[in-house]
Structures are given as C-alpha cells and as structure tokens.
Coordinates of C-alpha atoms in Angstrom, one line a residue:
Chain A
M2 CA 16.8 -17.7 -80.3
S3 CA 14.1 -18.4 -82.8
A4 CA 11.4 -16.0 -83.9
L5 CA 8.8 -18.5 -82.6
A6 CA 10.5 -18.6 -79.3
V7 CA 10.4 -14.8 -79.1
A8 CA 6.8 -14.6 -80.1
T9 CA 5.7 -17.2 -77.4
D10 CA 8.1 -15.7 -74.8
L11 CA 7.0 -12.1 -75.4
E12 CA 6.1 -10.8 -72.0
M13 CA 3.5 -8.4 -73.2
G14 CA 0.2 -7.7 -71.5
L15 CA -3.2 -7.8 -73.1
G16 CA -3.0 -4.1 -73.7
A17 CA 0.1 -4.4 -75.8
W18 CA -1.3 -7.1 -77.9
L19 CA -4.5 -5.1 -78.3
M20 CA -2.6 -2.0 -79.5
L21 CA -0.6 -4.2 -81.9
F22 CA -3.8 -5.6 -83.3
F23 CA -5.4 -2.1 -83.4
A24 CA -2.4 -0.6 -85.3
V25 CA -2.1 -3.4 -87.8
L26 CA -5.9 -3.2 -88.4
V27 CA -5.9 0.6 -89.0
L28 CA -2.7 0.9 -91.0
G29 CA -3.0 -2.4 -92.9
G30 CA -6.7 -2.0 -93.4
G31 CA -6.5 1.6 -94.5
L32 CA -3.7 0.9 -97.0
F33 CA -5.4 -2.2 -98.3
L34 CA -8.7 -0.5 -98.9
S35 CA -7.2 2.6 -100.5
I36 CA -5.0 0.6 -102.9
R37 CA -7.9 -1.7 -103.8
R38 CA -10.0 1.4 -104.6
A39 CA -7.3 2.9 -106.7
M40 CA -6.8 -0.3 -108.6
A41 CA -10.5 -0.7 -109.2
V42 CA -10.8 2.9 -110.5
E43 CA -7.8 2.4 -112.8
R44 CA -9.3 -0.8 -114.1
D45 CA -12.6 0.9 -114.8
R46 CA -10.8 3.8 -116.5
R47 CA -8.8 1.5 -118.7
S48 CA -11.8 -0.5 -119.7
A49 CA -13.7 2.7 -120.5
E50 CA -10.9 3.9 -122.6
G51 CA -10.8 0.5 -124.4
T52 CA -14.5 0.7 -125.1
F53 CA -14.1 4.2 -126.4
E54 CA -11.2 3.5 -128.6
G55 CA -12.6 0.4 -130.1
G56 CA -16.2 1.4 -130.1
D57 CA -16.4 3.9 -132.8
G58 CA -19.2 2.1 -134.4
E59 CA -21.4 2.0 -131.3
Chain B
M29 CA 2.0 29.7 -125.5
A30 CA 3.3 27.9 -122.4
E31 CA 5.4 24.8 -122.9
S32 CA 3.7 21.5 -122.0
R33 CA 4.6 20.4 -118.5
E34 CA 6.6 17.3 -117.9
R35 CA 4.6 14.3 -116.6
W36 CA 5.1 11.3 -114.4
D37 CA 5.3 8.0 -116.3
S38 CA 2.4 6.6 -114.3
R39 CA 0.3 7.1 -111.2
S40 CA 2.4 4.5 -109.4
A41 CA 5.6 6.5 -110.2
F42 CA 4.0 9.5 -108.6
I43 CA 2.8 7.6 -105.5
M44 CA 6.2 5.9 -105.1
A45 CA 8.0 9.3 -105.3
A46 CA 5.6 10.8 -102.8
I47 CA 6.0 7.8 -100.4
G48 CA 9.8 8.1 -100.9
S49 CA 9.7 11.7 -99.9
A50 CA 7.5 11.1 -96.9
I51 CA 9.5 8.1 -95.6
G52 CA 12.8 9.4 -94.4
L53 CA 15.3 9.2 -91.6
G54 CA 12.6 10.4 -89.1
N55 CA 10.6 7.2 -89.6
V56 CA 13.5 5.2 -88.1
W57 CA 15.1 7.5 -85.6
R58 CA 12.2 9.8 -84.5
F59 CA 8.9 7.8 -84.5
P60 CA 10.0 4.9 -82.2
F61 CA 11.4 7.4 -79.8
V62 CA 8.3 9.6 -79.8
V63 CA 6.1 6.5 -79.2
G64 CA 8.3 5.3 -76.4
Q65 CA 8.2 8.7 -74.7
N66 CA 4.5 9.4 -75.1
G67 CA 2.6 6.5 -73.7
G68 CA 3.9 3.5 -75.7
G69 CA 1.2 1.6 -77.5
A70 CA -1.4 4.1 -76.3
F71 CA 0.3 6.7 -78.5
F72 CA -1.2 5.0 -81.5
I73 CA -4.6 6.4 -80.6
P74 CA -3.7 10.1 -80.9
Y75 CA -1.3 9.2 -83.7
F76 CA -4.1 7.8 -85.9
V77 CA -6.5 10.7 -84.9
A78 CA -3.8 13.1 -86.0
L79 CA -3.3 11.1 -89.2
L80 CA -6.9 11.3 -90.1
T81 CA -7.6 14.9 -88.9
A82 CA -4.3 16.6 -90.0
G83 CA -2.1 14.4 -92.1
V84 CA -4.5 13.2 -94.7
P85 CA -6.5 16.5 -95.0
L86 CA -3.4 18.6 -95.4
M87 CA -1.9 16.2 -97.9
I88 CA -5.1 16.5 -99.9
V89 CA -4.6 20.3 -99.8
E90 CA -1.1 20.0 -101.1
Y91 CA -1.9 17.5 -103.8
A92 CA -4.9 19.5 -104.8
L93 CA -2.9 22.8 -105.1
G94 CA -0.3 21.0 -107.3
V95 CA -2.8 19.3 -109.6
K96 CA -5.2 22.2 -109.9
Y97 CA -2.7 25.0 -110.4
Q98 CA -0.1 22.9 -112.2
G99 CA 2.8 24.7 -110.5
S100 CA 5.2 24.8 -107.6
A101 CA 4.1 25.9 -104.1
A102 CA 5.0 29.5 -105.0
K103 CA 3.1 29.5 -108.3
S104 CA 0.1 27.8 -106.7
F105 CA -0.1 30.4 -104.0
R106 CA 0.4 33.2 -106.6
K107 CA -2.6 31.8 -108.5
I108 CA -4.7 32.0 -105.3
G109 CA -3.6 35.6 -104.9
K110 CA -0.5 37.5 -105.8
E111 CA -0.2 38.7 -102.2
W112 CA 0.1 35.0 -101.1
E113 CA 3.0 34.0 -103.3
W114 CA 5.5 34.5 -100.4
V115 CA 3.8 31.6 -98.5
G116 CA 4.9 29.3 -101.3
W117 CA 8.4 30.7 -101.3
W118 CA 8.6 30.5 -97.6
A119 CA 7.8 26.8 -97.8
L120 CA 10.5 26.4 -100.4
M121 CA 13.1 28.4 -98.4
V122 CA 12.4 26.2 -95.3
G123 CA 12.9 23.2 -97.5
T124 CA 16.2 24.6 -98.9
T125 CA 17.5 25.1 -95.4
I126 CA 16.5 21.6 -94.3
S127 CA 18.1 20.0 -97.3
I128 CA 21.4 21.7 -96.5
Y129 CA 21.8 19.9 -93.2
Y130 CA 19.9 16.8 -94.2
C131 CA 22.6 16.1 -96.8
V132 CA 25.2 16.4 -94.0
I133 CA 23.4 13.7 -92.1
M134 CA 23.5 11.6 -95.2
S135 CA 27.2 12.3 -95.5
W136 CA 27.7 10.7 -92.0
S137 CA 25.8 7.7 -93.3
W138 CA 28.1 7.4 -96.3
M139 CA 31.1 7.4 -93.9
Y140 CA 29.6 4.6 -91.8
L141 CA 28.7 2.6 -94.9
Y142 CA 32.3 3.0 -96.2
R143 CA 33.7 1.9 -92.9
A144 CA 31.4 -1.0 -92.6
V145 CA 32.3 -2.3 -96.1
V146 CA 36.0 -1.5 -96.2
D147 CA 37.0 -2.0 -92.6
G148 CA 34.3 -4.4 -91.7
I149 CA 33.7 -6.8 -94.5
F150 CA 37.1 -6.5 -96.2
G151 CA 39.1 -5.6 -93.0
G152 CA 39.3 -6.8 -89.5
G153 CA 35.9 -5.5 -88.2
V154 CA 33.8 -2.4 -88.0
P155 CA 35.8 0.3 -86.1
W156 CA 33.0 1.1 -83.6
Q157 CA 32.9 -2.5 -82.4
G158 CA 34.2 -3.0 -78.9
I159 CA 35.7 0.4 -78.4
E160 CA 35.5 2.6 -75.3
G161 CA 34.2 6.1 -75.8
D162 CA 31.9 7.7 -78.4
Y163 CA 33.0 6.7 -81.9
F164 CA 30.5 9.0 -83.6
K165 CA 31.2 12.2 -81.8
D166 CA 35.0 11.6 -81.1
E167 CA 36.1 9.8 -84.3
I168 CA 33.7 10.8 -87.0
L169 CA 32.8 14.4 -86.0
E170 CA 35.8 15.2 -83.8
R171 CA 33.2 17.3 -82.0
S172 CA 34.4 20.5 -80.4
S173 CA 33.4 21.7 -76.9
G174 CA 30.6 23.9 -78.0
P175 CA 29.1 26.0 -80.8
G176 CA 31.5 28.8 -80.0
E177 CA 34.5 26.6 -81.0
T178 CA 33.9 26.1 -84.7
G179 CA 37.1 24.1 -85.3
R180 CA 38.2 22.9 -88.7
I181 CA 36.2 21.6 -91.7
L182 CA 36.4 17.8 -91.7
P183 CA 37.5 16.6 -95.2
V184 CA 35.9 13.2 -95.0
V185 CA 32.5 14.7 -94.1
V186 CA 32.9 17.2 -97.0
L187 CA 33.6 14.2 -99.3
G188 CA 30.4 12.5 -98.2
L189 CA 28.5 15.7 -98.7
A190 CA 29.9 16.1 -102.2
V191 CA 28.8 12.5 -103.0
T192 CA 25.3 13.2 -101.6
W193 CA 24.9 16.4 -103.7
L194 CA 26.3 14.7 -106.8
S195 CA 23.7 11.9 -106.4
I196 CA 20.9 14.4 -106.0
W197 CA 22.1 16.4 -109.1
W198 CA 22.3 13.2 -111.1
I199 CA 18.8 12.0 -110.1
I200 CA 16.9 15.2 -110.6
H201 CA 18.7 17.2 -113.3
K202 CA 16.9 15.4 -116.1
G203 CA 13.4 15.8 -114.6
V204 CA 10.8 13.8 -112.8
K205 CA 10.8 10.9 -115.3
R206 CA 14.2 9.8 -114.0
V207 CA 12.9 10.4 -110.4
G208 CA 10.0 8.1 -111.1
R209 CA 12.4 5.3 -112.1
I210 CA 14.9 5.9 -109.2
V211 CA 12.2 5.7 -106.6
M212 CA 11.2 2.2 -107.9
L213 CA 14.5 1.2 -106.3
T214 CA 15.0 3.6 -103.4
V215 CA 11.5 3.1 -101.9
P216 CA 11.3 -0.8 -101.8
L217 CA 15.0 -1.2 -100.9
P218 CA 14.8 0.2 -97.3
V219 CA 11.6 -1.8 -96.7
V220 CA 13.4 -5.0 -97.7
I221 CA 16.3 -4.1 -95.5
L222 CA 13.9 -3.3 -92.6
V223 CA 12.5 -6.8 -93.0
I224 CA 16.0 -8.4 -92.8
L225 CA 16.9 -6.3 -89.8
F226 CA 13.5 -7.1 -88.2
I227 CA 14.1 -10.8 -88.5
R228 CA 17.6 -10.4 -87.1
G229 CA 16.3 -8.1 -84.3
I230 CA 13.4 -10.2 -83.0
T231 CA 15.6 -13.3 -82.8
L232 CA 18.0 -11.7 -80.3
E233 CA 17.9 -12.3 -76.6
G234 CA 16.0 -9.6 -74.8
S235 CA 14.3 -8.3 -77.9
G236 CA 10.9 -9.1 -76.4
E237 CA 11.7 -6.6 -73.6
G238 CA 12.2 -3.8 -76.2
I239 CA 9.1 -4.7 -78.1
A240 CA 7.0 -4.9 -74.9
Y241 CA 8.3 -1.4 -74.0
Y242 CA 7.3 -0.1 -77.5
L243 CA 3.8 -1.5 -77.5
T244 CA 2.7 -1.6 -73.8
P245 CA 0.1 1.2 -73.5
N246 CA 0.0 3.8 -70.8
F247 CA -3.5 5.1 -71.2
D248 CA -3.0 7.8 -68.6
A249 CA -0.7 9.6 -71.1
L250 CA -3.8 10.2 -73.3
T251 CA -5.0 12.8 -70.8
E252 CA -1.8 14.9 -71.3
P253 CA -2.1 17.6 -74.0
N254 CA 1.7 17.3 -74.8
V255 CA 1.1 13.7 -75.9
W256 CA -1.6 14.8 -78.4
L257 CA 0.7 17.7 -79.6
A258 CA 3.5 15.2 -80.1
A259 CA 1.2 13.0 -82.2
Y260 CA 0.2 15.9 -84.4
G261 CA 3.8 17.0 -84.6
Q262 CA 5.0 13.6 -85.6
I263 CA 2.3 13.3 -88.3
F264 CA 3.0 16.7 -89.7
F265 CA 6.8 16.4 -89.8
S266 CA 6.9 12.9 -91.2
L267 CA 4.6 13.4 -94.1
S268 CA 6.8 16.0 -95.9
L269 CA 4.1 18.6 -95.4
G270 CA 5.0 22.3 -95.4
F271 CA 8.0 21.9 -97.7
G272 CA 6.2 22.5 -101.0
I273 CA 7.4 19.1 -102.1
L274 CA 4.1 17.4 -102.5
I275 CA 2.7 20.5 -104.4
A276 CA 5.6 20.3 -106.8
Y277 CA 5.3 16.5 -107.3
A278 CA 1.5 16.7 -107.8
S279 CA 2.0 19.5 -110.4
Y280 CA 3.6 16.9 -112.7
L281 CA 0.3 14.9 -112.7
P282 CA -2.3 15.6 -115.4
R283 CA -5.2 17.9 -114.3
R284 CA -7.7 15.1 -114.0
S285 CA -5.6 12.9 -111.6
D286 CA -6.9 11.5 -108.4
I287 CA -6.1 13.5 -105.3
A288 CA -7.8 12.2 -102.2
N289 CA -7.0 8.5 -102.6
N290 CA -3.4 9.2 -103.5
A291 CA -3.1 11.2 -100.2
V292 CA -4.5 8.3 -98.2
I293 CA -2.2 5.8 -99.8
T294 CA 0.9 8.0 -99.3
S295 CA 0.2 8.8 -95.7
F296 CA -0.9 5.3 -94.6
A297 CA 2.2 3.8 -96.3
N298 CA 4.4 6.3 -94.4
C299 CA 2.8 5.5 -91.1
A300 CA 2.9 1.8 -91.7
T301 CA 6.7 2.0 -92.3
S302 CA 7.2 4.0 -89.1
F303 CA 5.2 1.4 -87.2
F304 CA 7.3 -1.4 -88.6
A305 CA 10.6 0.5 -88.0
G306 CA 9.6 0.7 -84.4
F307 CA 10.0 -3.1 -84.1
V308 CA 13.4 -3.0 -85.7
V309 CA 14.7 -0.3 -83.4
F310 CA 13.1 -1.6 -80.1
S311 CA 14.1 -5.2 -80.7
V312 CA 17.7 -4.2 -80.9
L313 CA 17.4 -1.8 -78.0
G314 CA 15.9 -4.6 -75.9
F315 CA 18.9 -6.8 -76.8
L316 CA 21.3 -4.0 -75.9
A317 CA 19.6 -3.4 -72.5
H318 CA 19.8 -7.2 -71.9
Q319 CA 23.6 -7.2 -72.1
P320 CA 25.4 -7.8 -68.8
D321 CA 27.7 -4.8 -69.3
E322 CA 24.9 -2.5 -70.1
A323 CA 23.6 -0.5 -67.2
K324 CA 20.9 1.4 -69.2
T325 CA 17.3 0.3 -69.6
V326 CA 15.4 0.3 -72.9
S327 CA 13.8 3.6 -71.9
D328 CA 17.3 5.2 -71.2
L329 CA 18.7 3.9 -74.5
A330 CA 15.8 5.3 -76.5
T331 CA 15.9 8.7 -74.8
G332 CA 16.9 11.4 -77.2
G333 CA 16.3 9.5 -80.3
G334 CA 17.5 11.2 -83.4
V335 CA 21.2 11.3 -84.3
G336 CA 22.3 9.5 -81.2
L337 CA 20.0 6.6 -81.8
A338 CA 21.0 6.1 -85.4
F339 CA 24.7 6.7 -85.2
E340 CA 25.6 5.7 -81.7
V341 CA 23.1 3.3 -80.1
Y342 CA 22.1 1.2 -83.1
P343 CA 25.6 0.6 -84.5
T344 CA 26.9 -0.2 -80.9
A345 CA 24.1 -2.7 -80.5
I346 CA 24.8 -4.4 -83.8
G347 CA 28.5 -4.5 -82.8
K348 CA 27.6 -6.5 -79.7
I349 CA 25.7 -9.2 -81.5
D350 CA 27.6 -12.5 -81.3
M351 CA 27.7 -13.4 -84.9
G352 CA 31.2 -12.9 -86.1
T353 CA 32.9 -9.7 -87.4
T354 CA 31.9 -10.2 -91.0
L355 CA 28.2 -10.6 -90.3
V356 CA 28.3 -7.6 -87.9
A357 CA 29.9 -5.6 -90.7
I358 CA 27.2 -6.8 -93.2
F359 CA 24.4 -5.9 -90.9
S360 CA 26.0 -2.5 -90.2
A361 CA 26.4 -1.9 -93.9
L362 CA 22.7 -2.9 -94.5
F363 CA 21.6 -0.5 -91.8
F364 CA 23.4 2.4 -93.3
L365 CA 22.5 1.5 -96.8
M366 CA 18.9 1.5 -95.6
F367 CA 19.5 4.9 -94.1
L368 CA 20.9 6.3 -97.3
A369 CA 18.1 4.9 -99.4
L370 CA 15.6 6.4 -96.9
G371 CA 17.3 9.7 -97.0
I372 CA 18.2 10.2 -100.6
D373 CA 14.6 10.3 -101.9
S374 CA 13.6 12.7 -99.2
A375 CA 16.6 14.9 -99.9
F376 CA 16.1 15.0 -103.7
S377 CA 12.4 15.6 -103.3
I378 CA 13.1 18.7 -101.2
V379 CA 15.5 20.0 -103.8
E380 CA 13.0 19.1 -106.6
G381 CA 10.4 21.3 -104.8
V382 CA 12.7 24.2 -104.9
V383 CA 13.8 23.5 -108.5
T384 CA 10.2 23.4 -109.6
G385 CA 9.6 26.7 -107.9
L386 CA 12.6 28.4 -109.5
N387 CA 11.8 26.9 -112.9
D388 CA 8.2 28.0 -112.8
K389 CA 9.1 31.5 -111.9
F390 CA 12.2 32.2 -114.0
Q391 CA 11.7 29.5 -116.7
A392 CA 15.5 29.1 -117.0
N393 CA 17.3 25.9 -118.1
R394 CA 16.5 23.2 -115.6
E395 CA 20.0 21.7 -115.6
V396 CA 21.5 25.1 -114.8
I397 CA 19.0 25.6 -111.9
V398 CA 19.6 22.1 -110.5
G399 CA 23.4 22.5 -110.8
G400 CA 23.4 25.9 -109.2
L401 CA 21.2 24.8 -106.4
C402 CA 23.3 21.7 -105.7
I403 CA 26.5 23.8 -105.6
F404 CA 24.8 26.3 -103.3
G405 CA 23.6 23.5 -101.0
F406 CA 27.1 22.0 -100.9
I407 CA 28.8 25.2 -100.1
A408 CA 26.2 26.2 -97.5
G409 CA 26.5 22.8 -95.9
L410 CA 30.2 23.2 -95.2
I411 CA 29.3 25.0 -92.0
F412 CA 27.8 21.7 -90.7
C413 CA 31.0 19.9 -91.7
T414 CA 33.0 21.7 -89.1
Q415 CA 33.8 20.2 -85.6
A416 CA 30.9 22.3 -84.2
G417 CA 28.6 21.2 -87.1
L418 CA 26.5 19.0 -84.9
Y419 CA 25.6 21.9 -82.6
Y420 CA 24.6 24.1 -85.5
L421 CA 22.6 21.3 -87.1
D422 CA 20.8 20.7 -83.8
I423 CA 19.8 24.3 -83.4
V424 CA 18.8 25.0 -87.0
D425 CA 16.8 21.7 -87.1
H426 CA 15.0 22.7 -83.9
W427 CA 13.9 26.0 -85.3
M428 CA 13.1 24.8 -88.8
N429 CA 10.9 22.0 -87.5
G430 CA 9.4 23.9 -84.5
Y431 CA 8.7 27.1 -86.4
G432 CA 9.4 26.9 -90.1
L433 CA 7.3 23.8 -91.1
A434 CA 4.6 24.4 -88.5
A435 CA 4.1 28.1 -89.5
V436 CA 4.1 27.2 -93.2
G437 CA 1.4 24.5 -92.5
L438 CA -0.6 27.0 -90.5
M439 CA -0.5 29.6 -93.4
E440 CA -1.5 26.9 -95.9
C441 CA -4.6 26.1 -93.8
I442 CA -5.4 29.8 -93.4
V443 CA -5.1 30.6 -97.1
V444 CA -6.9 27.5 -98.3
G445 CA -9.4 27.3 -95.6
W446 CA -10.3 31.0 -95.2
V447 CA -9.1 32.9 -98.2
L448 CA -9.4 30.6 -101.3
G449 CA -13.1 30.3 -102.3
S450 CA -14.3 33.1 -100.2
K451 CA -14.5 35.4 -103.2
R452 CA -16.5 32.8 -105.1
L453 CA -18.8 32.2 -102.2
R454 CA -19.4 35.9 -101.7
K455 CA -20.3 36.2 -105.4
M456 CA -22.7 33.3 -105.2
F457 CA -24.2 34.6 -102.1
R458 CA -24.7 38.1 -103.6
K459 CA -26.5 36.5 -106.6
E460 CA -28.7 34.3 -104.4
H461 CA -29.4 36.8 -101.7
P462 CA -29.3 40.3 -103.2
E463 CA -31.3 41.5 -100.2
M464 CA -28.2 40.8 -98.0
D465 CA -26.2 43.4 -99.9
G466 CA -23.2 41.2 -100.5
G467 CA -22.6 40.1 -96.9
A468 CA -20.6 36.9 -96.8
P469 CA -21.8 34.6 -94.0
L470 CA -19.0 32.1 -94.3
C471 CA -16.0 31.2 -96.3
G472 CA -14.4 27.8 -96.8
P473 CA -12.2 25.6 -98.9
Y474 CA -15.0 25.6 -101.4
E475 CA -12.9 25.9 -104.6
L476 CA -10.5 23.2 -103.7
K477 CA -13.1 20.8 -102.4
K478 CA -15.1 21.1 -105.5
Y479 CA -12.0 20.3 -107.6
V480 CA -10.9 17.4 -105.4
N481 CA -14.4 15.8 -105.6
E482 CA -14.5 16.1 -109.3
V483 CA -11.3 14.2 -109.9
S484 CA -10.8 11.9 -106.9
D485 CA -11.6 8.2 -106.4
F486 CA -13.7 9.2 -103.4
K487 CA -15.3 12.4 -102.2
V488 CA -14.2 14.5 -99.3
G489 CA -17.0 16.0 -97.1
W490 CA -17.6 18.4 -94.3
W491 CA -15.0 16.7 -92.2
W492 CA -12.3 18.0 -94.6
D493 CA -13.5 21.6 -94.2
L494 CA -13.5 21.2 -90.4
C495 CA -10.0 19.8 -90.4
I496 CA -8.5 22.4 -92.7
M497 CA -10.4 25.4 -91.2
V498 CA -10.3 24.6 -87.5
I499 CA -8.5 21.4 -86.2
T500 CA -5.2 21.5 -88.1
P501 CA -4.6 25.3 -87.9
G502 CA -5.7 25.2 -84.2
I503 CA -3.2 22.5 -83.4
L504 CA -0.4 24.1 -85.4
A505 CA -1.0 27.5 -83.8
G506 CA -1.1 25.9 -80.3
S507 CA 2.2 24.1 -81.1
L508 CA 3.8 27.3 -82.3
V509 CA 2.8 29.2 -79.2
L510 CA 4.0 26.5 -76.9
S511 CA 7.3 26.2 -78.7
F512 CA 7.7 30.0 -78.6
I513 CA 7.0 30.2 -74.8
N514 CA 9.3 27.2 -74.2
D515 CA 12.2 28.7 -76.2
L516 CA 11.9 32.0 -74.5
T517 CA 11.8 30.5 -71.0
V518 CA 14.2 27.6 -71.4
R519 CA 17.5 27.8 -73.3
Y520 CA 17.4 25.0 -75.9
E521 CA 19.9 22.3 -74.9
G522 CA 21.7 24.9 -72.8
Y523 CA 23.4 26.4 -75.9
P524 CA 24.7 30.0 -75.5
D525 CA 22.1 32.7 -76.4
T526 CA 24.3 34.1 -79.2
W527 CA 24.1 30.8 -81.2
L528 CA 20.5 30.3 -80.5
V529 CA 19.8 33.8 -81.9
L530 CA 22.2 33.3 -84.8
C531 CA 21.3 29.7 -85.9
G532 CA 17.8 29.7 -84.6
W533 CA 15.8 32.9 -84.7
C534 CA 17.9 34.6 -87.5
V535 CA 17.7 31.6 -89.8
A536 CA 13.9 31.2 -89.1
G537 CA 13.4 34.9 -89.7
G538 CA 15.7 34.9 -92.7
V539 CA 13.7 32.3 -94.6
V540 CA 10.6 34.4 -94.2
L541 CA 12.5 37.4 -95.6
L542 CA 13.8 35.3 -98.5
G543 CA 10.3 34.2 -99.2
L544 CA 9.2 37.9 -99.4
M545 CA 12.2 38.8 -101.6
F546 CA 11.4 36.1 -104.1
M547 CA 7.8 37.3 -104.3
F548 CA 8.9 40.7 -105.3
L549 CA 11.4 39.4 -107.9
K550 CA 10.0 39.6 -111.4
G551 CA 10.1 36.3 -113.3
R552 CA 9.1 35.3 -116.8
G553 CA 6.8 32.7 -115.4
D554 CA 4.8 35.2 -113.4
D555 CA 2.5 36.0 -116.4
F556 CA 0.5 32.8 -116.2
E557 CA -2.8 34.6 -116.6
E558 CA -2.8 33.7 -120.3
E559 CA -2.6 30.0 -119.4
E560 CA -5.8 28.1 -119.3
E561 CA -7.3 27.7 -115.8

C-alpha cells in the first residue's frame, strides 16, 4: 500500500485534520521561530565580535 | 582560586545534549498512549497549554540556575540559601534512583537488538516472530508470579546492564566535551530511524485506522480535570525537569549564555519528536488491529503503554508484517537501536547531573566519581535483573515519577518563586518606602528574571512570574495530592502492601533523607563564597 494511497484513504474527520494542522503549526512554528531567532542573535554576535577585533582603529 | 569550569564546545552542543536528555524512551512509549487515553487529538490543546505554562517556564528556571550559579542543582540551591541545598540533592537522588532502573530497561533493549541481529538477520528469524505466549515476560524476563518471589538473577540481563553502564562511563568520564560530540550522533540517529519506521508504518494496511485513533479529537475530554493533569504530567516528566540534569548541563555554559530561547528550542524539539513518534506507534498499532487473527482494537493495544507497548506489542506487530524474515529482523533491529539511542543520552545525562553535584561539592577526581557511581548503579540495578525485577521496577517508577519528580519540581517553584529575590525586594522596598518599616508587600522570582532578561535572546515577562509562582506549583501540588489519595485508597496494580511500602514509600522517603544527609556532609566545594558572583 503506497503512502499516497494511505493519505487519500485516511478515514479521518475534519476534527482530526484540524488537530493535525494545529499541532504541526504550533510545534513546527515554535521550533522554526526560536531557531531562527537564535541564529540571528549568533550572527549579530559574531559580526559584532568581528567588528571589535578588526576595528581597533575606529 | 577556583579552577575554571569546563565548557561546551558550542551552543549547539549544549542544545543537542539537552534535547538528547529530554527525548527519551517516554517519547515513544508514553506520549502516544497518553494522547490515546486522554481525548486523542483534543489532548494537544491542554498539552500545548502545559508546554507554555509549565514546561518552558520551569526549563527557563533550571537553565537560569545553572548559568547564573555555575554549579550543579545542589550547589545552585546552596547559593540561594544554605538551608535549600537539600532540594538540589533531593533532585539528584531522585535522578540516581531513576538511572538505576532506566539502565535495566536499556539492558532489555540490548538483548532484543542482539536477538534481532544474530537470530534475525544472520539466523532464521527473530525469536518473537510467530510464537504463542509472551516472549518478553516468559523468555526474556522469566517473570516470577509476584514481587514476593524474587527468583534468580538473570545473567543475560546483567550482561546488558554492564554494557549500558560501561557505555555511560565511557561517554561521561572525560567530561562534557565528549558528551557534546556523542550527542551529535545519538540525537539525530533516533529521528532518522523514526522517519524510516514512519514510512514503513504508514504504508501498512490498517495504519490509517491507528492514525485516525491518534488524531481524532474528543473535545468532551477537555472538561475533565484528569486530562489536564495528564497533560501537565506528560510535559513535566518528558522534559527532564526535576532531575537536576538541566541545571548541571547549563552550568557548563558561559555566564552570558542565552537561557530563554534555549529552553524554547529544547522543549519544542522534545514535543515535536513525541508528536512524530505518535504516528510511528499508531500506524503499526492500526496494522496490528487490522490483522484477521487479532481480536484487539487499536485502543486495546495501546492500553497500558510503557514497557508492554515497546517490548511486546511493537515487536509483535513488526513480526507480523509480510516482508520476509530478514526485513522483519532489520526493522526490529532498527527499532531497538532507536530505543538505545533514545535512552543512552537520557541515561548519561542523569548520571552527569549527579557527577556534577558530587564534583562541585567534594571536588574529587572526576574519573573516580564517574567510575564509582557507575559501579554503584550497576550493583544497585541487580535487584531489577531478578525474575521479579519488572514488579520492583514498576513500583519504584510509579513512586519516583508520581512523587519524586513532582515534589522536586514543586520545591523548585517555591524556592525560586517565593524565596529567591524576596530578600532583595525587601531591601529595595525598605529603601524606597522607609515609612513602611520594612514590610515586604510581595516577593517573586525577581533575581532570576533580571538575570534571564539580561542574557537571553528574548525577554520573559509577568507571565513567567505567574507560571512559576502560581500555575506550575499549583498543578504539581494538585497532582501530588491526587496521587497520594489514590495510592492510599487503591493498591497500585494490586501489589502486596509490603512491597508497595518497601519499594514505593521507603524509596521515595529514602531519597529525601539522602538529600538531607548530603546537605550536612562537609565538602571542599562548599566554600564558594570566595568565588565571584
């Protein structure tokens, strides 16, 4: 049985699909935003360190 | 002058180690079962509420204690006030107890993996395929009739236990730098295997029935208080809170490290893994329930969760897939390899928490502490390697989870929410309002919040105070009271009172006494006042 056949054959009601969407949105969204924030902060920190190290003359 | 503290190689090493600690066996065998029993898809609503109001706030507390005080749970609480050191030791003693039987569960996994590879891939097939009776309880554990009949020690389980403790010793005896490298393998590996099992699972006949059972919401369940308590319990137990692990891990971060965002990443990664594992488990349960010779429904098969789901139901289900004995063996081996990878980083993180505690207090040779603790854990674990080991494990686990972790979490909230910062607030209030003659109108997690907001990627606000001071301790206290009433009125699993008292109440009480005893022991690391704050 193929995955596509399972997906189209899933006898789930609207409620189940909504909960699936809700859970993916909350968990995926939360994880994505927090990692993106961490990466942005790290990038800023590294560029600030680079400026400091190479910017003695400023 | 204090020696400089060891550090993680990078922020990602720390995050991976914390995620590895949080993601454990419970994500696979407990979460899907709890969801199925508490309203299906509707359970995600209280689960996410619990994640945001208890999981993330309490994880911020543990990270903040570790980063700010640069010490284990015991040292951190001692820095808050000498009279609170026992709370930290209590957490570490609960962790020690849990690690003793957790390693025995891993020993069973080693045995299954060995059988899957040797008998399955290189032999004629996995031994649990197509047999009548209970392979796990009859063949592996040779289970006795009850806790009163201890029986003999099972050499094969002891061998698996020795391998587990040797692995833990090898990973942590050199310090957290090696841990940081190991988790780069042990955290992604189970996720990759979950993906493989997921693809195999959802392509089985009947898997849709299992997934539908997992996700279909029963919104009426949201009106039941037990469902909400189950959600808070699941969040609390699955995030490695209350063990002192996260405090120890965070103590190896530099003082100016992020706290709040790391807590969000760790807890969301843990919950996402649990959610995904639910598909893997329920797709296979749906397949099993779909078999003509299977009289049970998905709901019946999922009932009980835990050990039975992992070592009986799931291997049986894989054994029934029509794909040849070699592939059955490969998928069985993958499942137990995943189990070992999930378990090993949780197990060594618990031991690392205790090692950090002992090292901070007694400042002895790390390798000696790790070696001694591993030998102690191995010897203490032998009781769970007997024919009655499963009964003892079940009772100790019930009391440690129901009382040990919950009570430690409650004390953490009380100390951080109501004790820490209250002195500073009183002093400030006296200065600003001398006419009030020193009366303190409120106290709160002032100190810690100030610190968290100074170093974190984002700031925590009033909601964090509310969660730490009211919501989380309230839920944990309610859960403790309900568990207490329940255990006094209903005999847990029908076990004899003698064993419930011995393995349950005595062990739970014993860890508190051990916590107090360690507080009164004098260690070289107690004189930290000279260290810079």
